[in-house]
Tab-separated table of N, CA and C in Angstrom:
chain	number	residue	atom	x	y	z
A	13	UNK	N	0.828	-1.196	0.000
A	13	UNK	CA	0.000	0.000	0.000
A	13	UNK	C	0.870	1.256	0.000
A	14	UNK	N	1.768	1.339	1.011
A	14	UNK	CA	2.891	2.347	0.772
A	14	UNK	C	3.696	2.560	-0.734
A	15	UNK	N	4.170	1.702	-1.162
A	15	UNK	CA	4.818	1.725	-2.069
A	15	UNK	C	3.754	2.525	-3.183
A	16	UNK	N	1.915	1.943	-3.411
A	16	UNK	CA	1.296	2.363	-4.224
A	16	UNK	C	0.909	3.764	-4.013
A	17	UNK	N	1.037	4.239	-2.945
A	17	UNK	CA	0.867	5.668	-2.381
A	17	UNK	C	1.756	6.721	-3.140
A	18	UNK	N	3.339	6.368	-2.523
A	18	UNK	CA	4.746	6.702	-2.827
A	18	UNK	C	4.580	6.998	-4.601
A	19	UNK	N	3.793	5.885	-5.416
A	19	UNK	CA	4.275	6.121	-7.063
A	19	UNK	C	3.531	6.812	-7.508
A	20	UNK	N	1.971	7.215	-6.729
A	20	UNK	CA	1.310	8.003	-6.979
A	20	UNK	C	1.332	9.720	-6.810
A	21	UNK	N	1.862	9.757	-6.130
A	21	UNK	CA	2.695	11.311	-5.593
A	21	UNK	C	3.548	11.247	-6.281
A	22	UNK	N	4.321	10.391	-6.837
A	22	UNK	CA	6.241	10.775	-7.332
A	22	UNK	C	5.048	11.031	-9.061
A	23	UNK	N	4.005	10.222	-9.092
A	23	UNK	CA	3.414	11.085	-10.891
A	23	UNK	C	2.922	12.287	-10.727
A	24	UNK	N	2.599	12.389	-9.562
A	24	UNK	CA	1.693	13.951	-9.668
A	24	UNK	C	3.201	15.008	-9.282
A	25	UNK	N	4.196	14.725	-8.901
A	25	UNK	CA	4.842	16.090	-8.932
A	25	UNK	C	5.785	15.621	-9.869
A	26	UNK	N	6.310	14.842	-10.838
A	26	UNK	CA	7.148	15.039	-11.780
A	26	UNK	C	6.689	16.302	-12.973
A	27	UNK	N	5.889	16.298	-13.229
A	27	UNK	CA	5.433	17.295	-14.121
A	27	UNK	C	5.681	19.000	-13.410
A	28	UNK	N	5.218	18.906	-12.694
A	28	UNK	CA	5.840	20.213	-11.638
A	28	UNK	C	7.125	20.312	-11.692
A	29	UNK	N	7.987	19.214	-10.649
A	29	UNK	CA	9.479	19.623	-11.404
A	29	UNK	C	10.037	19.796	-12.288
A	30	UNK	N	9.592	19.112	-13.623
A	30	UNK	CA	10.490	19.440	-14.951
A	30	UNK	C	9.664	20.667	-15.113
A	31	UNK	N	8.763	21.615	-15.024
A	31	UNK	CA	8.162	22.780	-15.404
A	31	UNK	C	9.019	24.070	-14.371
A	32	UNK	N	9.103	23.444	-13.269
A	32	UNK	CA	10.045	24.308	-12.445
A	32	UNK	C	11.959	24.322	-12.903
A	33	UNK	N	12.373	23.380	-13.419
A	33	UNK	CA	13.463	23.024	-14.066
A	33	UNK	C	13.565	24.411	-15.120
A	34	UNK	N	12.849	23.664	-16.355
A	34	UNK	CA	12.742	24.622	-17.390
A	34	UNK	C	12.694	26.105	-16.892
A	35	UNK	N	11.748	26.936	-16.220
A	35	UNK	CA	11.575	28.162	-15.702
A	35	UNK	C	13.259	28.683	-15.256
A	36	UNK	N	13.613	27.487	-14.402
A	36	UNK	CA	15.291	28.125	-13.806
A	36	UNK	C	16.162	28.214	-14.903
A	37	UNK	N	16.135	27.162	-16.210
A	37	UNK	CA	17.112	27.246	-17.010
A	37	UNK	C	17.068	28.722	-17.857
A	38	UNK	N	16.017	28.918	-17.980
A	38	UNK	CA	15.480	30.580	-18.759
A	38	UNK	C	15.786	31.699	-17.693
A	39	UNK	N	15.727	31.484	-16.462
A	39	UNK	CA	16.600	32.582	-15.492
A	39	UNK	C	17.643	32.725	-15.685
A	40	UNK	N	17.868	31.597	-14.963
A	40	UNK	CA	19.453	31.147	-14.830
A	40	UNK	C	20.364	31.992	-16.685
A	41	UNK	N	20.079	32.000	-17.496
A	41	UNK	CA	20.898	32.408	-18.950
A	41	UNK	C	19.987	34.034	-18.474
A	42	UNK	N	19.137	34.001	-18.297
A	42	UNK	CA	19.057	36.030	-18.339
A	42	UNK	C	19.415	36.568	-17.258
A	43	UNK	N	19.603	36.063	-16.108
A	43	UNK	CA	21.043	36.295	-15.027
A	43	UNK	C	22.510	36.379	-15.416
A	44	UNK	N	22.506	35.673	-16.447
A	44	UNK	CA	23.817	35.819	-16.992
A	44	UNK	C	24.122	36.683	-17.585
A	45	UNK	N	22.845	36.816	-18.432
A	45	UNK	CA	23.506	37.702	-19.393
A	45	UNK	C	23.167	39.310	-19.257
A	46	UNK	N	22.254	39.330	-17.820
A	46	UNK	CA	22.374	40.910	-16.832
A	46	UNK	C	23.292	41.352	-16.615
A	47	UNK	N	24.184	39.993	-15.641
A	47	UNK	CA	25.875	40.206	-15.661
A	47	UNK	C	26.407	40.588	-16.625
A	48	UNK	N	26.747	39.749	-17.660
A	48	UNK	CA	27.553	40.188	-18.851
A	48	UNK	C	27.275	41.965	-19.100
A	49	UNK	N	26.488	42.369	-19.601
A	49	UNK	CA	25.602	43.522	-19.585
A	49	UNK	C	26.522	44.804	-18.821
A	50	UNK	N	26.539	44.574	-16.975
A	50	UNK	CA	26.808	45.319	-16.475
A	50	UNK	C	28.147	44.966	-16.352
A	51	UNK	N	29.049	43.899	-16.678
A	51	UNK	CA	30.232	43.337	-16.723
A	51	UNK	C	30.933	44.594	-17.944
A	52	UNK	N	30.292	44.791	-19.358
A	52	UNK	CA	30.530	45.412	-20.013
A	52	UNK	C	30.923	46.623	-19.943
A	53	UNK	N	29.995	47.725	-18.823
A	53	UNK	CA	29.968	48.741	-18.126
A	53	UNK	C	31.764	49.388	-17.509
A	54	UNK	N	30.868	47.708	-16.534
A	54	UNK	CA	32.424	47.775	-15.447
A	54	UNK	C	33.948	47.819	-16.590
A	55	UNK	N	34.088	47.213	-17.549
A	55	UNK	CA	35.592	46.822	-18.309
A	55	UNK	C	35.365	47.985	-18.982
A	56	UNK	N	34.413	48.959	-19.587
A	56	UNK	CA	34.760	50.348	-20.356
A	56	UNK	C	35.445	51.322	-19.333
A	57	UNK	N	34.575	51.316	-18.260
A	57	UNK	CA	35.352	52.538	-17.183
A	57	UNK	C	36.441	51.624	-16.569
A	58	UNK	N	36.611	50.775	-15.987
A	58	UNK	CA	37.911	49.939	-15.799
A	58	UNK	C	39.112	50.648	-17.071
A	59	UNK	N	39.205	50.275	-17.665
A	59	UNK	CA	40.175	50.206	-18.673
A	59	UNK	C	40.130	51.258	-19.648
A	60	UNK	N	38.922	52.052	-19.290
A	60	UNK	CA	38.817	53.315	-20.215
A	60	UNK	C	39.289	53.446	-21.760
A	61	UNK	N	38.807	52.440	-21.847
A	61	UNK	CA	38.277	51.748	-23.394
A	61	UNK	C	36.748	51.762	-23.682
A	62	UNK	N	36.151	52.367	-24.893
A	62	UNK	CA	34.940	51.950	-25.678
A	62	UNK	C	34.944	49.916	-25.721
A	63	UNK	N	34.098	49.269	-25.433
A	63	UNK	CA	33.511	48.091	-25.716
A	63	UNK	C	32.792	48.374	-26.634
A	64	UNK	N	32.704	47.067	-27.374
A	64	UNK	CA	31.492	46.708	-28.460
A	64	UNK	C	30.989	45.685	-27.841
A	65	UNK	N	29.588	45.342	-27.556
A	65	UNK	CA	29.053	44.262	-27.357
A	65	UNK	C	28.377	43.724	-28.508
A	66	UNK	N	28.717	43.163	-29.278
A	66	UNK	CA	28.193	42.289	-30.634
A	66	UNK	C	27.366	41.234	-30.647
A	67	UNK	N	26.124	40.600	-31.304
A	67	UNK	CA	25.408	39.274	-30.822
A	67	UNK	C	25.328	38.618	-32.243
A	68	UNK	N	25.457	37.167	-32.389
A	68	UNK	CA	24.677	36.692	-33.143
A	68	UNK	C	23.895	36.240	-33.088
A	69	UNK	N	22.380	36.713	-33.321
A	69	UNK	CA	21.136	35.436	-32.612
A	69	UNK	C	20.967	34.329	-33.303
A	70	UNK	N	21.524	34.013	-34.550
A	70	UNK	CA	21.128	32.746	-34.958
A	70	UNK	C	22.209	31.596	-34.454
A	71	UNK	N	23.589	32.054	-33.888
A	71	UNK	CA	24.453	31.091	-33.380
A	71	UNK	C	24.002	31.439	-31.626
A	72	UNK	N	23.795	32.406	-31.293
A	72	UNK	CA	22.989	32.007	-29.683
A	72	UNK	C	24.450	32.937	-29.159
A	73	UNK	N	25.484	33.519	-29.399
A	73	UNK	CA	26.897	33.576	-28.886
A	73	UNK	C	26.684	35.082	-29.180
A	74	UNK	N	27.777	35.990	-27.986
A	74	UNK	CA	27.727	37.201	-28.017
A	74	UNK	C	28.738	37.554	-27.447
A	75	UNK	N	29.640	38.541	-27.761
A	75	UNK	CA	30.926	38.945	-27.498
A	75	UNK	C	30.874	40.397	-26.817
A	76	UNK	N	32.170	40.792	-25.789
A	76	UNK	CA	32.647	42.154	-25.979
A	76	UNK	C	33.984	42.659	-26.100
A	77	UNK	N	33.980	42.944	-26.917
A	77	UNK	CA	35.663	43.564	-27.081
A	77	UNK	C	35.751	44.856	-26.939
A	78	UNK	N	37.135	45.367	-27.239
A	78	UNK	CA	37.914	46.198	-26.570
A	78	UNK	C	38.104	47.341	-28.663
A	79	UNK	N	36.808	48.222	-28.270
A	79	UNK	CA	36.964	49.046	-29.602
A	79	UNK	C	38.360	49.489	-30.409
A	80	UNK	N	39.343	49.623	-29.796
A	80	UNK	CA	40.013	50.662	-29.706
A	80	UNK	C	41.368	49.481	-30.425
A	81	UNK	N	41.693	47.842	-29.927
A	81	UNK	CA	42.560	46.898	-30.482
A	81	UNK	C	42.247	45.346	-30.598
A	82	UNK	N	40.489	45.222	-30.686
A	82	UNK	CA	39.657	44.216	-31.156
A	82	UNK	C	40.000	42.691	-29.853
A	83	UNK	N	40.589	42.759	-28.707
A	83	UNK	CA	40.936	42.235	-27.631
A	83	UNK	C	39.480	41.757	-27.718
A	84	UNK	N	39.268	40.123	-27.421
A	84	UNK	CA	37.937	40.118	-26.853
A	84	UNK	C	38.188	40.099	-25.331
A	85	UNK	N	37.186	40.337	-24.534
A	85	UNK	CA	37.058	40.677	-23.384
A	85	UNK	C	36.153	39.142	-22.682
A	86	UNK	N	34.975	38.751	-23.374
A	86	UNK	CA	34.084	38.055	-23.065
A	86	UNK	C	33.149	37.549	-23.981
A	87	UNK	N	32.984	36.131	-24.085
A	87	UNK	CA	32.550	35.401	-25.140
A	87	UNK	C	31.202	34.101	-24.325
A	88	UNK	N	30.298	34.489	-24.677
A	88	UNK	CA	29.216	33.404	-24.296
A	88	UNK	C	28.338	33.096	-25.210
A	89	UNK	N	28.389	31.836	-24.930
A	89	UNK	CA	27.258	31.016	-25.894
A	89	UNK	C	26.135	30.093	-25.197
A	90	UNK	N	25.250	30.885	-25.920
A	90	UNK	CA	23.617	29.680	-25.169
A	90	UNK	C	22.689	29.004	-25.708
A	91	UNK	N	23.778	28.158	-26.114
A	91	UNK	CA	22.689	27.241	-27.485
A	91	UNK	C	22.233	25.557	-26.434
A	92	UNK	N	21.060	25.503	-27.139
A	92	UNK	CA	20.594	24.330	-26.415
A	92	UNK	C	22.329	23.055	-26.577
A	93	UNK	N	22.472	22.282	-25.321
A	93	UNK	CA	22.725	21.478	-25.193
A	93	UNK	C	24.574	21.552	-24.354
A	94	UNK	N	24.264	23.431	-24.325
A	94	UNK	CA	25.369	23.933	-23.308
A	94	UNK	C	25.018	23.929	-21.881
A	95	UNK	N	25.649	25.029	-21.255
A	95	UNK	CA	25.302	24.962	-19.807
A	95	UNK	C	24.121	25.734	-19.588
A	96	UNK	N	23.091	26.757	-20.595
A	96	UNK	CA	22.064	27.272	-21.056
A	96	UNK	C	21.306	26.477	-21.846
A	97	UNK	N	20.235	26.411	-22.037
A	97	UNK	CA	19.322	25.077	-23.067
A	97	UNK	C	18.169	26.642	-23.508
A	98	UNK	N	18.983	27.262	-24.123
A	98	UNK	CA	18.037	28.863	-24.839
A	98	UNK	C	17.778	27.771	-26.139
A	99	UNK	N	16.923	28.015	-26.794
A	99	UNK	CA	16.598	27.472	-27.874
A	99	UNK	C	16.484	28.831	-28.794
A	100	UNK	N	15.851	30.221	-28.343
A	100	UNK	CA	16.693	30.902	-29.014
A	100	UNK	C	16.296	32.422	-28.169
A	101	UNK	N	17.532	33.292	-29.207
A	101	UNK	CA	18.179	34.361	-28.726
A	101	UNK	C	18.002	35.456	-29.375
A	102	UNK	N	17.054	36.811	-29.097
A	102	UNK	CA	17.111	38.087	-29.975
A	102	UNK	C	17.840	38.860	-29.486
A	103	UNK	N	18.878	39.585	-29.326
A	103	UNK	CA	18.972	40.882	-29.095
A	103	UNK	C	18.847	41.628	-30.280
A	104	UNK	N	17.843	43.109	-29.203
A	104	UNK	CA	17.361	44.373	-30.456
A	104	UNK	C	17.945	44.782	-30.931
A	105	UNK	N	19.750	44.900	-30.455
A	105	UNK	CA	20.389	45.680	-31.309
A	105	UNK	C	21.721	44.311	-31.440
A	106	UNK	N	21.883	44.305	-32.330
A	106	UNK	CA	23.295	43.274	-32.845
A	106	UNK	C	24.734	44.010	-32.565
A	107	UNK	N	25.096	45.257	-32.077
A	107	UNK	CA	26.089	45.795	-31.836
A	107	UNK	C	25.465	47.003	-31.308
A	108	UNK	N	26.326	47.274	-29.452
A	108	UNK	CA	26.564	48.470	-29.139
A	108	UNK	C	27.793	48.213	-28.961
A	109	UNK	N	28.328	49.915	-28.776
A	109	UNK	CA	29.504	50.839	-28.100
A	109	UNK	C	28.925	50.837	-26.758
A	110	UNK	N	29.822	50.436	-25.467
A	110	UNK	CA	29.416	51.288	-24.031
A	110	UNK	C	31.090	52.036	-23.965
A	111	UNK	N	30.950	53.409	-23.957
A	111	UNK	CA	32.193	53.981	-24.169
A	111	UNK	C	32.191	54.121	-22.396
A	112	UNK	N	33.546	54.763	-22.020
A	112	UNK	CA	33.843	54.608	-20.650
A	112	UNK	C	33.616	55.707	-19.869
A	113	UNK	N	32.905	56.425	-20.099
A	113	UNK	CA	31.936	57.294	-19.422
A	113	UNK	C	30.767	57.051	-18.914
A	114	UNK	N	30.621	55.494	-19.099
A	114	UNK	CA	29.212	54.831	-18.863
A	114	UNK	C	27.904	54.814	-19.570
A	115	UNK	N	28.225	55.175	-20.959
A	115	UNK	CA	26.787	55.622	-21.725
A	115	UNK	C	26.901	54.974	-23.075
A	116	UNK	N	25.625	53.994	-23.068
A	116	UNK	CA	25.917	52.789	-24.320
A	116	UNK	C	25.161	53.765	-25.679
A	117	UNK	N	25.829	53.547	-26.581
A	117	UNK	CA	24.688	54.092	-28.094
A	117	UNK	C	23.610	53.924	-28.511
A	118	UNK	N	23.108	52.698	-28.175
A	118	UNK	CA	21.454	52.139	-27.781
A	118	UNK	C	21.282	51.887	-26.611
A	119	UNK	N	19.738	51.844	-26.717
A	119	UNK	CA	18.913	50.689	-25.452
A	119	UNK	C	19.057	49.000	-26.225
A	120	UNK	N	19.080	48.688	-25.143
A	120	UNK	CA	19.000	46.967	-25.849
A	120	UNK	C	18.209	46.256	-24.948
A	121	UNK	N	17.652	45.491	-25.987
A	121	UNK	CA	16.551	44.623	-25.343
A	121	UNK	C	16.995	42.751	-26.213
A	122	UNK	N	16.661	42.062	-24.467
A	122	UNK	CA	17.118	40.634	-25.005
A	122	UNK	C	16.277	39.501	-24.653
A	123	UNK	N	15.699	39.264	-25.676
A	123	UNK	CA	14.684	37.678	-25.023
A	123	UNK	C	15.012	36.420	-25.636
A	124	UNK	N	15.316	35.880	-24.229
A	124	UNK	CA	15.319	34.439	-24.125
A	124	UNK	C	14.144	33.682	-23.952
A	125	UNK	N	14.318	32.462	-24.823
A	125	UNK	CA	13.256	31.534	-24.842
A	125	UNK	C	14.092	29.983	-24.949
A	126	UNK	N	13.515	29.430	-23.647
A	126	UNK	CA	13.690	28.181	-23.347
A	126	UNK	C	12.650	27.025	-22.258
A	127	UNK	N	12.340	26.239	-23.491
A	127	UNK	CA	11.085	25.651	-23.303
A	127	UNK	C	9.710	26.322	-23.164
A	128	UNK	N	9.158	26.445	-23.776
A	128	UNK	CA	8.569	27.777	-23.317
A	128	UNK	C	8.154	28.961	-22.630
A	129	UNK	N	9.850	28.842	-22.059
A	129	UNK	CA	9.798	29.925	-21.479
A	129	UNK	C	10.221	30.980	-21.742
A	130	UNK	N	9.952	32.291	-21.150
A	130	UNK	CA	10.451	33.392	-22.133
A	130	UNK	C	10.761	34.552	-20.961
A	131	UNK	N	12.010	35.357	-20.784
A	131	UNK	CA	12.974	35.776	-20.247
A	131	UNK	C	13.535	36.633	-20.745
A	132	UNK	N	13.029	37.835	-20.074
A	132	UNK	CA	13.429	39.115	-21.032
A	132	UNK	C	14.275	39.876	-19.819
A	133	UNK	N	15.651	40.386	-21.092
A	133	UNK	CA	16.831	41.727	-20.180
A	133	UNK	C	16.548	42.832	-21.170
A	134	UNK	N	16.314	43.959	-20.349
A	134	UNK	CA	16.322	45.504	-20.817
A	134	UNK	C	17.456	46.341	-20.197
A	135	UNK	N	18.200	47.192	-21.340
A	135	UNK	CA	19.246	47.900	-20.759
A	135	UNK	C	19.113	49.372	-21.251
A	136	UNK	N	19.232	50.367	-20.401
A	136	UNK	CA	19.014	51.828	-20.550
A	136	UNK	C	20.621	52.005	-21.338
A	137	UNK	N	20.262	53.441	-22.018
A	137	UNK	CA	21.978	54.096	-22.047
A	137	UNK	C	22.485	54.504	-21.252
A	138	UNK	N	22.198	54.216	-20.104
A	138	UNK	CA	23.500	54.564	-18.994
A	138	UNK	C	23.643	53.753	-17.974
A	139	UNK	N	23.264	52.324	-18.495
A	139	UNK	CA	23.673	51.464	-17.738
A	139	UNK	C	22.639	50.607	-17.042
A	140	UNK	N	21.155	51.170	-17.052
A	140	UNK	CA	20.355	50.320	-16.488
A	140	UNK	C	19.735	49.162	-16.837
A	141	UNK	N	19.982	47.741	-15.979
A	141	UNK	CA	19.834	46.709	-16.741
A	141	UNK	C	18.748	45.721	-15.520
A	142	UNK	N	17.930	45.616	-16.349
A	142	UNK	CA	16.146	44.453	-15.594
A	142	UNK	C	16.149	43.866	-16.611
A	143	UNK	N	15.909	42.608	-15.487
A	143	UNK	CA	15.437	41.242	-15.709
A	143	UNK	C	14.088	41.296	-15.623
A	144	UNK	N	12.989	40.562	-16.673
A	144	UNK	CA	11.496	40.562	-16.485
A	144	UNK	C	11.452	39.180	-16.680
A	145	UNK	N	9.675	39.143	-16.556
A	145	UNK	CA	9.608	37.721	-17.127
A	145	UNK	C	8.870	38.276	-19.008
């Protein structure tokens, strides 16, 4: 009787956990890439160098280098079957400048979608960067 109890509960919350799974994996990559974001910030006034932050959304991978002698700085990729399972990746703008005064050339906006979930980063020109759902 226990045992038939036990397999009946372990069916009713498997579906819950893999739905709670999925939800963290779509955080978990727009946490990252908040960091990256304000990481960008920090290495322009650090080093008082212009960054480019560059994206490709159809390879899922996004860079920032160093404007001024093409140095990359930081390289991530979030294609399903990495340490991110994004299935896919827009950013609004495919290249900013954050020069080292703290003020990027666009706003950028970035949604992630994994499993159906969907995970949006917004960044001001001067640095302000939210996580939504």
């Amino acid at each position: 009787m226990v045992v038939v109890i036990l397999g009946i509960i372990t069916a009713m919350l498997v579906p819950q956990l893999s739905s709670l799974t999925e939800k963290s994996e779509a955080g978990r990559a727009a946490m990252v890439v908040q960091q990256d974001l304000e990481r960008t910030f920090t290495l322009a006034a650090r080093l008082r160098k212009p960054m480019v932050l560059s994206a490709d959304n159809t390879q899922h991978i996004y860079q920032v280098k160093d404007q001024t002698d093409d140095t990359v700085r930081l390289t991530r990729r979030l294609n399903l079957g990495q340490e991110f399972g994004v299935e896919t990746m827009t950013f609004s703008n495919t290249s900013i400048t954050v020069q080292p005064n703290g003020v990027a050339s666009d706003t950028l906006g970035v949604t992630l979608v994994s499993r159906n979930t969907i995970r949006h980063v917004s960044m001001t020109r001067v640095g302000l960067i939210q996580r939504t759902q």
